[in-house]
């Protein structure tokens, strides 16, 4: 039989590999060869689901609660998330507006399916979470990256949104605290951006996946001030604060008028999020489980307070103290001309896996690396020791040459 040519959709060409996952792949290869690697590339908590969540999973399995759930999620889980907004964030969010999804990724996919048409644009900060660009392009839209820096806390501002808005712009996508920078947007700036979007019939998509992981101020939500009919879609997840990355569970909070749209999309694209994960996630909101999560948050704060000064002492420039998530976006331009090559050298020679800026944007990515401190302090100390030793050896060989 003659070999047939597989014809792919052109959009596949626009989906770049997620380099951080590629780094992880190489790190695992090195580990298989027997090398010791400290993982600071991937954005995944080292903590796993607390005991009550595991017990709830076991009970759900035993009772056979694994059938499809409603496309928008279990009513009890939507209620529990709504209660969580009320008790923890003083935000009134009707359970009917909460759509349970397969992770924040599922929520982002539904949101783009609902809002983006061919040729539409969304404004995103540069740097930002790489997959966001591809969620937009999967629906034939375009993610317009707007360069931001320390001056803007690596977040969009109303002035930048106004400047870059065009006839085809449908809204903004803001992650707060940010991945890769760990910096949050100011509440009033975000409100100004939302008001501007509203004035242009656009939508503000606010990804709060790192909600709860803030260290210098109380955790918050844009939903405290946004009304049920405002053009704001909030994305969230059980992956980060709740330490359940592989369980694939998240949610979106959508304006009332969009609930039937998201329901239809979810019915068709996913049927529902994992039933077992949903039953188990009910235990996330029990007071003892929240106490565990809060203790872990304190641990993340300690790690941040250790790693930032330690990196600065090695010659990295960290212009802003990250106030949330578990990332440090470090300027390595005083140490290396190209952060991609530098990240590769750190992995191959020092056994420390970090993510290079290239993943996160186009505005001077060669200056930056992202380090995830979702790993115990003892390992962070070892990483700092190894990076220090690598830099000293490199200086030594450069001096000898
Ligand atoms: C900003 C941001 N949004 C969405 C996601 C996807 O998360 P999930 O595991 O909930 O799909 C991530 C994962 O790292 C992220 O950093």
XYZ file of C-alpha atoms and ligand atoms in Angstrom:
417
model
C 0.000 0.000 0.000
C 1.470 3.455 -0.859
C 2.362 5.501 2.227
C -0.381 8.063 2.858
C 0.401 11.575 3.994
C -1.220 12.531 7.270
C -2.644 16.013 6.846
C -2.687 17.964 10.090
C -4.633 21.061 11.044
C -2.486 24.170 10.601
C -3.168 25.155 14.208
C -0.927 22.343 15.425
C 2.016 24.289 14.004
C 1.250 27.158 16.359
C 1.341 25.003 19.488
C 4.913 25.211 20.745
C 6.225 22.522 23.085
C 5.960 23.412 26.770
C 9.735 23.674 27.354
C 9.399 23.237 31.112
C 7.954 19.777 30.519
C 10.863 19.076 28.155
C 13.315 20.080 30.925
C 11.470 17.716 33.243
C 11.804 14.920 30.653
C 15.575 15.462 30.430
C 15.855 15.666 34.233
C 14.138 12.289 34.505
C 16.479 10.797 31.881
C 19.454 11.982 33.936
C 17.917 10.477 37.063
C 17.478 7.157 35.278
C 21.217 7.344 34.491
C 21.802 7.634 38.242
C 22.289 11.416 38.579
C 20.848 13.306 41.538
C 18.580 16.090 40.303
C 16.859 18.825 42.288
C 13.605 19.683 40.592
C 12.849 23.386 40.519
C 11.415 23.543 37.021
C 7.915 22.220 37.291
C 5.132 24.124 39.077
C 3.892 21.323 41.246
C 3.629 21.261 45.036
C 5.744 18.571 46.711
C 2.835 18.115 49.136
C 0.089 15.683 48.188
C -3.586 15.422 49.133
C -4.158 15.422 52.926
C -5.461 12.285 54.723
C -9.142 13.327 54.818
C -9.131 13.742 51.025
C -7.567 10.310 50.552
C -10.134 8.800 52.951
C -12.961 10.473 51.012
C -11.545 9.048 47.773
C -11.356 5.543 49.259
C -14.924 5.831 50.514
C -16.177 7.087 47.120
C -14.454 4.159 45.399
C -15.879 1.665 47.872
C -19.374 3.021 47.357
C -18.972 3.003 43.568
C -19.463 6.746 43.186
C -17.707 6.795 39.862
C -20.546 7.463 37.457
C -20.829 10.628 35.406
C -21.788 13.671 37.439
C -23.739 16.648 36.055
C -21.646 18.488 33.450
C -21.320 21.489 35.774
C -20.191 19.343 38.716
C -21.683 17.797 41.841
C -24.157 20.136 43.518
C -22.493 19.500 46.895
C -19.079 20.445 45.555
C -20.365 23.635 43.946
C -21.978 24.515 47.259
C -18.746 23.745 49.148
C -16.758 26.016 46.807
C -19.368 28.753 47.226
C -19.141 28.395 51.036
C -15.338 28.575 50.778
C -15.607 31.901 48.935
C -17.897 33.208 51.669
C -15.956 32.008 54.713
C -12.406 32.553 53.486
C -12.722 35.520 51.145
C -15.946 37.246 52.203
C -17.187 36.886 48.618
C -20.783 36.020 47.758
C -20.694 33.585 44.810
C -23.857 31.630 44.031
C -23.107 27.906 43.555
C -25.015 28.035 40.254
C -22.242 30.205 38.789
C -19.549 27.625 39.625
C -18.672 25.184 36.827
C -16.505 22.278 37.997
C -13.897 21.361 35.377
C -10.937 19.113 34.610
C -8.385 21.403 36.247
C -7.866 25.070 35.493
C -6.877 23.805 32.039
C -10.426 22.537 31.460
C -11.824 25.843 32.705
C -9.544 27.797 30.357
C -10.546 25.606 27.433
C -14.263 26.142 28.087
C -13.691 29.873 28.488
C -11.887 30.178 25.160
C -14.519 28.009 23.459
C -17.168 30.387 24.811
C -15.458 33.692 24.007
C -12.952 33.415 21.166
C -13.805 33.531 17.483
C -11.410 33.329 14.535
C -9.188 36.392 14.487
C -10.079 37.574 18.006
C -7.342 38.681 20.359
C -6.803 38.451 24.088
C -4.270 40.633 25.871
C -1.843 38.763 28.096
C 1.154 39.982 30.050
C 4.601 38.958 28.862
C 5.824 36.944 30.768
C 2.907 34.623 31.457
C 1.923 30.952 31.686
C 2.865 29.496 28.260
C -0.195 27.282 27.744
C -2.477 30.346 27.871
C -1.316 31.422 24.415
C -2.214 28.022 23.045
C -5.654 27.895 24.626
C -6.386 31.035 22.613
C -4.812 29.795 19.368
C -6.639 26.443 19.643
C -9.794 28.474 18.920
C -8.167 30.411 16.058
C -7.610 33.470 18.207
C -4.392 35.293 18.977
C -2.795 35.985 22.344
C -1.284 39.457 22.120
C 1.594 39.581 24.567
C 2.156 42.930 26.253
C 5.631 43.374 27.724
C 5.528 44.102 31.454
C 8.295 44.374 34.010
C 9.014 45.034 37.649
C 7.558 48.530 37.341
C 4.120 46.990 36.687
C 4.720 44.113 39.117
C 4.854 41.977 35.925
C 1.105 42.527 35.493
C -1.041 44.354 32.952
C -2.148 47.863 33.842
C -5.245 49.699 32.697
C -3.027 52.068 30.690
C -1.386 49.141 28.862
C -4.732 47.471 28.199
C -6.097 50.736 26.800
C -2.977 51.194 24.627
C -3.048 47.685 23.144
C -6.817 47.240 22.773
C -7.954 46.988 19.146
C -11.145 46.265 17.195
C -10.548 42.536 17.477
C -9.660 42.448 21.189
C -12.128 40.397 23.233
C -10.584 40.794 26.656
C -7.642 40.172 28.946
C -6.252 37.121 30.695
C -4.591 37.919 33.998
C -3.087 35.428 36.434
C -2.732 36.640 40.002
C -0.450 35.751 41.722
C 1.402 35.299 38.465
C 3.136 32.330 36.988
C 6.130 32.785 36.378
C 6.775 35.826 38.606
C 4.800 35.141 41.808
C 3.617 38.761 41.854
C -0.001 39.843 42.344
C -1.912 42.618 40.646
C -3.185 45.477 42.829
C -6.903 45.302 43.569
C -7.671 48.780 42.254
C -5.625 48.269 39.064
C -7.580 45.105 38.367
C -10.846 46.930 38.958
C -9.813 49.634 36.498
C -8.950 46.973 33.894
C -12.332 45.290 34.408
C -14.151 48.605 34.039
C -12.247 49.299 30.826
C -13.040 45.811 29.438
C -16.683 46.377 30.303
C -16.686 49.714 28.471
C -15.485 47.861 25.332
C -17.835 44.863 25.694
C -14.828 42.712 26.550
C -14.277 40.122 29.266
C -11.682 39.942 32.014
C -10.522 36.378 32.578
C -8.819 36.222 35.952
C -6.872 33.068 36.712
C -6.710 32.716 40.507
C -5.120 29.261 40.454
C -2.549 30.340 43.079
C -5.241 31.793 45.321
C -4.491 31.039 48.948
C -0.751 30.930 48.286
C 0.038 34.523 49.251
C 2.568 35.450 51.875
C 2.517 39.193 52.496
C -1.199 39.898 52.373
C -4.439 38.046 53.009
C -5.545 35.880 50.096
C -8.246 37.508 48.050
C -10.454 37.152 44.986
C -11.668 39.516 42.303
C -15.136 38.115 43.073
C -15.313 40.217 46.252
C -16.046 43.222 44.076
C -17.296 41.779 40.790
C -21.057 41.391 40.450
C -22.827 38.266 39.171
C -23.470 39.946 35.814
C -20.108 41.635 35.355
C -18.005 40.378 32.430
C -15.527 38.531 34.625
C -14.650 34.844 34.374
C -12.595 33.455 37.234
C -10.447 30.357 36.805
C -9.383 28.204 39.739
C -8.119 24.730 40.535
C -7.510 22.064 43.127
C -3.973 21.680 41.739
C -2.015 24.281 43.690
C -3.302 25.394 47.141
C -5.116 22.059 47.476
C -2.052 20.054 46.328
C -4.006 17.843 43.890
C -2.278 18.373 40.521
C -2.857 14.939 39.003
C -6.458 14.685 40.174
C -7.458 17.019 37.334
C -10.021 19.124 39.097
C -10.711 22.829 38.929
C -13.515 25.271 38.396
C -14.648 28.452 36.672
C -16.922 31.122 38.093
C -18.860 32.677 35.247
C -21.369 35.511 34.857
C -24.939 34.280 35.291
C -25.782 34.614 31.605
C -22.882 32.322 30.638
C -23.882 29.385 32.868
C -26.020 27.637 30.200
C -23.274 28.224 27.617
C -20.586 26.673 29.820
C -22.931 23.834 30.699
C -23.521 23.002 27.023
C -19.834 23.218 26.222
C -18.904 21.058 29.198
C -21.550 18.434 28.308
C -20.081 18.133 24.832
C -16.346 18.553 25.439
C -15.857 16.711 28.755
C -19.224 15.262 29.894
C -17.955 16.021 33.405
C -14.812 16.282 35.518
C -13.595 13.138 37.312
C -16.428 11.937 39.584
C -14.077 10.311 42.103
C -11.940 13.439 42.345
C -15.081 15.529 42.911
C -16.305 13.316 45.753
C -12.852 13.360 47.345
C -12.487 17.146 46.952
C -15.444 17.709 49.286
C -13.037 16.872 52.120
C -10.717 19.748 51.093
C -13.013 22.213 52.814
C -13.194 20.498 56.215
C -11.587 22.671 58.917
C -8.859 20.098 59.708
C -7.917 19.904 56.029
C -7.823 23.676 55.669
C -5.561 23.770 58.767
C -3.147 21.429 56.966
C -3.205 23.620 53.855
C -2.540 26.722 55.932
C 0.444 25.041 57.648
C 1.773 24.177 54.191
C 1.305 27.757 53.087
C 3.497 28.833 56.033
C 6.082 26.335 54.840
C 6.010 27.867 51.338
C 6.551 31.291 52.892
C 9.624 30.026 54.777
C 11.016 28.592 51.560
C 10.493 31.865 49.723
C 12.156 33.777 52.551
C 15.143 31.457 52.264
C 15.532 31.176 48.494
C 15.176 34.820 47.419
C 18.085 36.239 49.465
C 20.158 33.115 48.742
C 19.760 33.627 44.979
C 20.513 37.320 45.283
C 23.718 36.469 47.151
C 24.772 34.294 44.182
C 24.420 37.235 41.777
C 20.865 36.814 40.494
C 18.799 39.961 40.357
C 15.277 39.592 41.741
C 13.782 43.049 41.365
C 10.571 42.286 43.276
C 9.939 40.040 46.229
C 7.343 37.552 44.894
C 4.297 37.762 47.156
C 2.618 34.510 46.117
C 2.558 31.216 44.183
C 5.876 29.363 44.548
C 8.024 30.883 41.870
C 10.989 33.191 41.723
C 11.607 34.905 38.393
C 15.294 35.647 38.549
C 17.291 37.833 36.174
C 20.467 35.895 35.420
C 21.919 38.360 32.894
C 24.844 39.193 35.191
C 25.754 35.503 35.203
C 24.963 34.307 31.666
C 24.224 35.744 28.225
C 21.420 33.291 27.476
C 19.121 31.887 30.141
C 18.197 28.894 27.964
C 21.812 27.731 27.706
C 22.295 28.604 31.377
C 19.294 26.463 32.414
C 20.644 23.598 30.329
C 24.090 23.935 31.941
C 22.579 24.040 35.423
C 20.726 20.809 34.704
C 23.586 18.966 33.006
C 26.437 20.203 35.229
C 24.899 21.104 38.570
C 21.918 18.739 38.626
C 19.435 21.567 39.222
C 16.384 21.739 36.933
C 14.992 25.245 36.353
C 12.753 26.721 33.635
C 14.198 29.233 31.148
C 12.404 32.498 30.381
C 11.843 31.448 26.766
C 8.779 29.468 27.832
C 7.035 32.480 29.287
C 7.294 35.195 26.673
C 9.229 37.105 24.098
C 10.307 40.225 25.976
C 13.973 39.572 26.790
C 13.378 35.956 27.830
C 17.139 35.334 27.629
C 17.554 37.335 30.861
C 15.285 35.234 33.031
C 14.941 31.856 34.645
C 12.030 30.664 36.765
C 12.743 28.633 39.872
C 9.952 26.785 41.648
C 10.428 26.499 45.413
C 7.779 23.805 45.795
C 10.434 21.560 47.259
C 11.696 21.086 50.865
C 14.148 23.622 52.318
C 16.885 20.982 52.648
C 16.735 20.485 48.867
C 16.651 24.232 48.237
C 19.802 24.580 50.331
C 21.470 21.850 48.303
C 20.364 23.551 45.057
C 21.902 26.834 46.190
C 25.114 25.025 47.137
C 25.268 23.325 43.725
C 24.522 26.489 41.752
C 27.149 28.371 43.812
C 29.718 25.657 43.162
C 28.907 25.557 39.440
C 29.296 29.339 39.140
C 32.586 29.297 41.090
C 34.002 26.494 38.916
C 32.932 28.298 35.758
C 34.607 31.511 36.976
C 37.729 29.459 37.766
C 37.909 27.924 34.290
C 37.199 31.294 32.619
C 40.064 32.875 34.610
C 42.403 30.022 33.638
C 41.533 30.297 29.926
C -1.336 30.025 35.692
C -1.765 28.632 35.487
N -2.988 28.394 34.977
C -3.416 27.134 34.742
C -2.607 26.045 35.037
C -3.146 24.659 34.777
O -3.432 24.036 36.008
P -4.356 22.764 36.200
O -3.464 21.707 36.780
O -5.399 23.163 37.207
O -4.928 22.403 34.909
C -1.343 26.243 35.582
C -0.450 25.115 35.882
O 0.685 25.245 36.268
C -0.920 27.585 35.823
O 0.282 27.861 36.348
